Amino acid sequence: MNFISDELDTYVTNHSENEPELLAQLNKETHQKILQPRMLSGHFQGRVLSMLSKIIHPNNILEIGTYTGYATLCLAEGLAENGTIDTIDIEEELVDFQRNYFNKSPWATQINQHLGDALDIIPTLNKKYDLVFIDADKENYINYFNLIVPMMNKGGIILSDNVLWSGKVLEQVKPGDITTQILLEYNQILKNDTRVETVLLPIRDGLTVSRVK
């Protein structure tokens, strides 16, 4: 489902900040070599992530779901001088691809890659986070959220991607469609959980911004 027309989407992109050259290269190579390139955040959403990170100016960022590292580099643009990003992914074959682009960026030494199950890795990270980006397996969004909230600094921001799920959140849930059902529950949790305040933005496939009180 396209939430806005292609023409309007093009206008919005053309009147937002330009895509940095390194990210344009990463975008292109992802589409050429990696399966499911639609998972990439892309130009417009990447600029949104960059802007939010620059506003927050976080010391510590946690990213759940690295893919090829596009969003990682967008979030890194707002890091405090000695800030760090912990980014977690389960796909071993993408680690070298990610690191190649991380090493070309100004934040090479600030980006910590973690390979494995995020539910196992998150409890081992002994940090307080100012910014978290959840963009991994949707079936575990609720589990990730419950692990993360106690690790957040007051006023920290949790970003959750794909929460509109191509418009399926508006449709009758099909039998066996666990992903859509969990996203519906997750969106309701973000709305009702008194620990956070949330706005859901119809950006790309849906992006929620949740501020920890």
Short mmCIF file of C-alpha atoms in Angstrom, two decimals:
data_model
loop_
_atom_site.label_atom_id
_atom_site.label_comp_id
_atom_site.label_asym_id
_atom_site.label_seq_id
_atom_site.Cartn_x
_atom_site.Cartn_y
_atom_site.Cartn_z
CA MET A 1 0.00 0.00 0.00
CA ASN A 2 1.28 3.46 -0.94
CA PHE A 3 0.03 5.91 1.67
CA ILE A 4 0.75 8.87 -0.60
CA SER A 5 0.95 9.07 -4.37
CA ASP A 6 4.25 8.47 -6.16
CA GLU A 7 4.19 12.08 -7.34
CA LEU A 8 3.76 13.45 -3.83
CA ASP A 9 6.37 11.06 -2.49
CA THR A 10 8.83 12.33 -5.09
CA TYR A 11 8.01 15.94 -4.20
CA VAL A 12 8.53 15.26 -0.49
CA THR A 13 11.88 13.58 -1.15
CA ASN A 14 13.04 16.31 -3.52
CA HIS A 15 12.28 18.97 -0.92
CA SER A 16 14.05 17.19 1.91
CA GLU A 17 17.79 17.07 2.63
CA ASN A 18 19.86 15.36 -0.05
CA GLU A 19 20.97 11.77 0.46
CA PRO A 20 24.67 11.71 1.43
CA GLU A 21 26.93 10.16 -1.21
CA LEU A 22 28.04 7.23 0.97
CA LEU A 23 24.42 6.33 1.66
CA ALA A 24 23.55 6.64 -2.02
CA GLN A 25 26.31 4.10 -2.74
CA LEU A 26 25.03 1.82 0.02
CA ASN A 27 21.47 2.15 -1.31
CA LYS A 28 22.59 1.21 -4.81
CA GLU A 29 24.73 -1.76 -3.75
CA THR A 30 21.97 -3.10 -1.50
CA HIS A 31 19.57 -3.11 -4.44
CA GLN A 32 22.17 -4.78 -6.66
CA LYS A 33 23.41 -7.50 -4.33
CA ILE A 34 21.15 -8.10 -1.32
CA LEU A 35 17.81 -9.88 -1.10
CA GLN A 36 14.72 -7.88 -0.08
CA PRO A 37 16.16 -4.39 -0.70
CA ARG A 38 12.74 -2.97 0.24
CA MET A 39 13.87 -3.47 3.86
CA LEU A 40 16.33 -0.58 3.41
CA SER A 41 15.18 2.64 5.10
CA GLY A 42 15.92 4.68 1.99
CA HIS A 43 16.46 8.36 1.27
CA PHE A 44 13.46 10.06 2.86
CA GLN A 45 13.09 7.88 5.95
CA GLY A 46 16.85 7.98 6.37
CA ARG A 47 16.77 11.76 6.48
CA VAL A 48 13.97 11.58 9.06
CA LEU A 49 16.08 9.26 11.22
CA SER A 50 19.07 11.55 10.81
CA MET A 51 17.07 14.62 11.80
CA LEU A 52 15.60 12.96 14.88
CA SER A 53 19.04 11.78 15.96
CA LYS A 54 20.50 15.26 15.50
CA ILE A 55 17.69 16.75 17.59
CA ILE A 56 18.21 14.18 20.36
CA HIS A 57 22.04 14.24 20.11
CA PRO A 58 22.26 10.85 21.85
CA ASN A 59 25.19 9.46 23.75
CA ASN A 60 24.08 5.88 23.23
CA ILE A 61 21.95 4.43 20.46
CA LEU A 62 20.58 0.89 20.19
CA GLU A 63 19.45 -0.47 16.83
CA ILE A 64 17.61 -3.78 16.61
CA GLY A 65 17.88 -4.97 13.03
CA THR A 66 20.91 -3.71 11.11
CA TYR A 67 20.19 -5.14 7.64
CA THR A 68 22.87 -3.46 5.44
CA GLY A 69 23.54 -0.58 7.84
CA TYR A 70 21.77 2.28 6.06
CA ALA A 71 19.68 3.35 9.06
CA THR A 72 22.69 2.80 11.33
CA LEU A 73 24.66 5.45 9.47
CA CYS A 74 21.68 7.82 9.41
CA LEU A 75 21.31 7.54 13.17
CA ALA A 76 25.07 7.96 13.65
CA GLU A 77 24.88 11.45 12.17
CA GLY A 78 23.42 12.78 15.42
CA LEU A 79 25.74 11.01 17.86
CA ALA A 80 27.41 12.95 20.63
CA GLU A 81 31.18 13.28 20.20
CA ASN A 82 32.02 10.14 22.16
CA GLY A 83 28.70 8.41 21.58
CA THR A 84 28.21 4.81 20.51
CA ILE A 85 25.76 2.71 18.53
CA ASP A 86 25.07 -0.91 19.38
CA THR A 87 23.46 -2.52 16.35
CA ILE A 88 22.16 -6.08 16.40
CA ASP A 89 21.40 -8.44 13.53
CA ILE A 90 21.01 -12.18 13.16
CA GLU A 91 22.24 -12.46 9.55
CA GLU A 92 25.91 -13.46 9.60
CA GLU A 93 26.32 -13.01 5.83
CA LEU A 94 25.65 -9.27 6.14
CA VAL A 95 28.28 -8.49 8.80
CA ASP A 96 31.15 -7.80 6.38
CA PHE A 97 28.90 -5.81 4.04
CA GLN A 98 27.83 -3.60 6.96
CA ARG A 99 31.37 -3.15 8.26
CA ASN A 100 32.65 -2.14 4.84
CA TYR A 101 30.33 0.85 4.83
CA PHE A 102 30.77 1.60 8.53
CA ASN A 103 34.52 1.80 7.98
CA LYS A 104 34.03 4.33 5.19
CA SER A 105 32.08 6.60 7.53
CA PRO A 106 33.29 9.01 10.23
CA TRP A 107 31.73 6.74 12.92
CA ALA A 108 33.62 3.50 12.25
CA THR A 109 34.97 3.20 15.80
CA GLN A 110 31.66 4.20 17.39
CA ILE A 111 29.54 1.49 15.76
CA ASN A 112 29.49 -1.83 17.63
CA GLN A 113 28.10 -4.76 15.65
CA HIS A 114 26.42 -7.60 17.54
CA LEU A 115 25.59 -10.86 15.77
CA GLY A 116 22.87 -13.07 17.18
CA ASP A 117 19.43 -13.09 18.75
CA ALA A 118 18.58 -9.61 20.04
CA LEU A 119 16.55 -11.07 22.92
CA ASP A 120 19.76 -12.69 24.18
CA ILE A 121 22.07 -9.78 23.41
CA ILE A 122 20.05 -6.84 24.77
CA PRO A 123 20.22 -7.97 28.45
CA THR A 124 24.02 -8.12 28.20
CA LEU A 125 24.37 -4.48 27.13
CA ASN A 126 25.24 -2.55 30.25
CA LYS A 127 24.19 0.90 29.04
CA LYS A 128 21.45 3.47 29.28
CA TYR A 129 20.12 4.52 25.90
CA ASP A 130 18.90 7.85 24.60
CA LEU A 131 17.65 6.53 21.25
CA VAL A 132 16.48 3.10 20.13
CA PHE A 133 15.40 2.02 16.65
CA ILE A 134 13.39 -1.22 16.39
CA ASP A 135 13.35 -2.63 12.87
CA ALA A 136 13.65 -6.39 13.16
CA ASP A 137 11.29 -9.39 13.38
CA LYS A 138 7.85 -7.97 14.10
CA GLU A 139 6.81 -10.99 16.16
CA ASN A 140 9.18 -9.85 18.90
CA TYR A 141 8.39 -6.12 18.94
CA ILE A 142 6.52 -6.40 22.24
CA ASN A 143 9.38 -8.41 23.77
CA TYR A 144 11.95 -5.88 22.56
CA PHE A 145 9.92 -2.99 23.92
CA ASN A 146 9.60 -4.56 27.36
CA LEU A 147 13.35 -5.23 27.50
CA ILE A 148 14.27 -1.77 26.32
CA VAL A 149 12.09 0.57 28.39
CA PRO A 150 13.98 -0.04 31.67
CA MET A 151 17.27 0.64 29.81
CA MET A 152 16.18 4.06 28.56
CA ASN A 153 17.20 7.41 29.98
CA LYS A 154 14.31 9.67 30.91
CA GLY A 155 13.23 11.54 27.80
CA GLY A 156 14.78 8.89 25.57
CA ILE A 157 13.15 8.05 22.26
CA ILE A 158 12.10 4.64 20.94
CA LEU A 159 11.47 4.50 17.19
CA SER A 160 9.50 1.54 15.82
CA ASP A 161 9.42 0.85 12.08
CA ASN A 162 6.83 -0.87 9.86
CA VAL A 163 3.97 -0.39 12.31
CA LEU A 164 1.39 0.11 9.54
CA TRP A 165 2.51 -3.11 7.83
CA SER A 166 1.46 -2.14 4.29
CA GLY A 167 -1.98 -1.15 5.56
CA LYS A 168 -2.75 -4.61 6.96
CA VAL A 169 -3.46 -3.02 10.35
CA LEU A 170 -6.70 -1.69 8.79
CA GLU A 171 -7.84 -5.04 7.40
CA GLN A 172 -9.47 -8.11 8.89
CA VAL A 173 -6.60 -10.22 10.20
CA LYS A 174 -6.30 -13.40 8.16
CA PRO A 175 -6.11 -16.74 9.98
CA GLY A 176 -2.52 -17.54 10.87
CA ASP A 177 -1.28 -13.97 10.28
CA ILE A 178 0.58 -13.70 13.56
CA THR A 179 2.71 -10.74 12.44
CA THR A 180 -0.22 -8.42 11.81
CA GLN A 181 -1.93 -9.48 15.04
CA ILE A 182 1.19 -8.74 17.07
CA LEU A 183 1.67 -5.36 15.40
CA LEU A 184 -1.92 -4.47 16.25
CA GLU A 185 -1.24 -5.40 19.88
CA TYR A 186 2.07 -3.54 19.83
CA ASN A 187 0.52 -0.34 18.50
CA GLN A 188 -2.12 -0.53 21.23
CA ILE A 189 0.57 -1.05 23.89
CA LEU A 190 2.43 2.06 22.71
CA LYS A 191 -0.80 4.01 22.88
CA ASN A 192 -1.73 2.85 26.39
CA ASP A 193 1.57 2.27 28.22
CA THR A 194 1.89 5.07 30.79
CA ARG A 195 5.70 4.87 30.66
CA VAL A 196 5.76 6.44 27.20
CA GLU A 197 3.97 8.99 25.05
CA THR A 198 3.67 8.08 21.38
CA VAL A 199 2.87 9.55 18.00
CA LEU A 200 2.49 7.33 14.94
CA LEU A 201 3.79 8.91 11.76
CA PRO A 202 2.56 7.68 8.33
CA ILE A 203 6.12 7.74 6.99
CA ARG A 204 6.87 4.96 4.51
CA ASP A 205 5.45 1.84 6.23
CA GLY A 206 4.67 3.60 9.51
CA LEU A 207 7.06 4.92 12.15
CA THR A 208 6.17 5.46 15.79
CA VAL A 209 8.05 7.90 17.98
CA SER A 210 7.72 7.00 21.66
CA ARG A 211 9.18 9.26 24.35
CA VAL A 212 10.04 7.67 27.69
CA LYS A 213 8.60 9.70 30.55
#
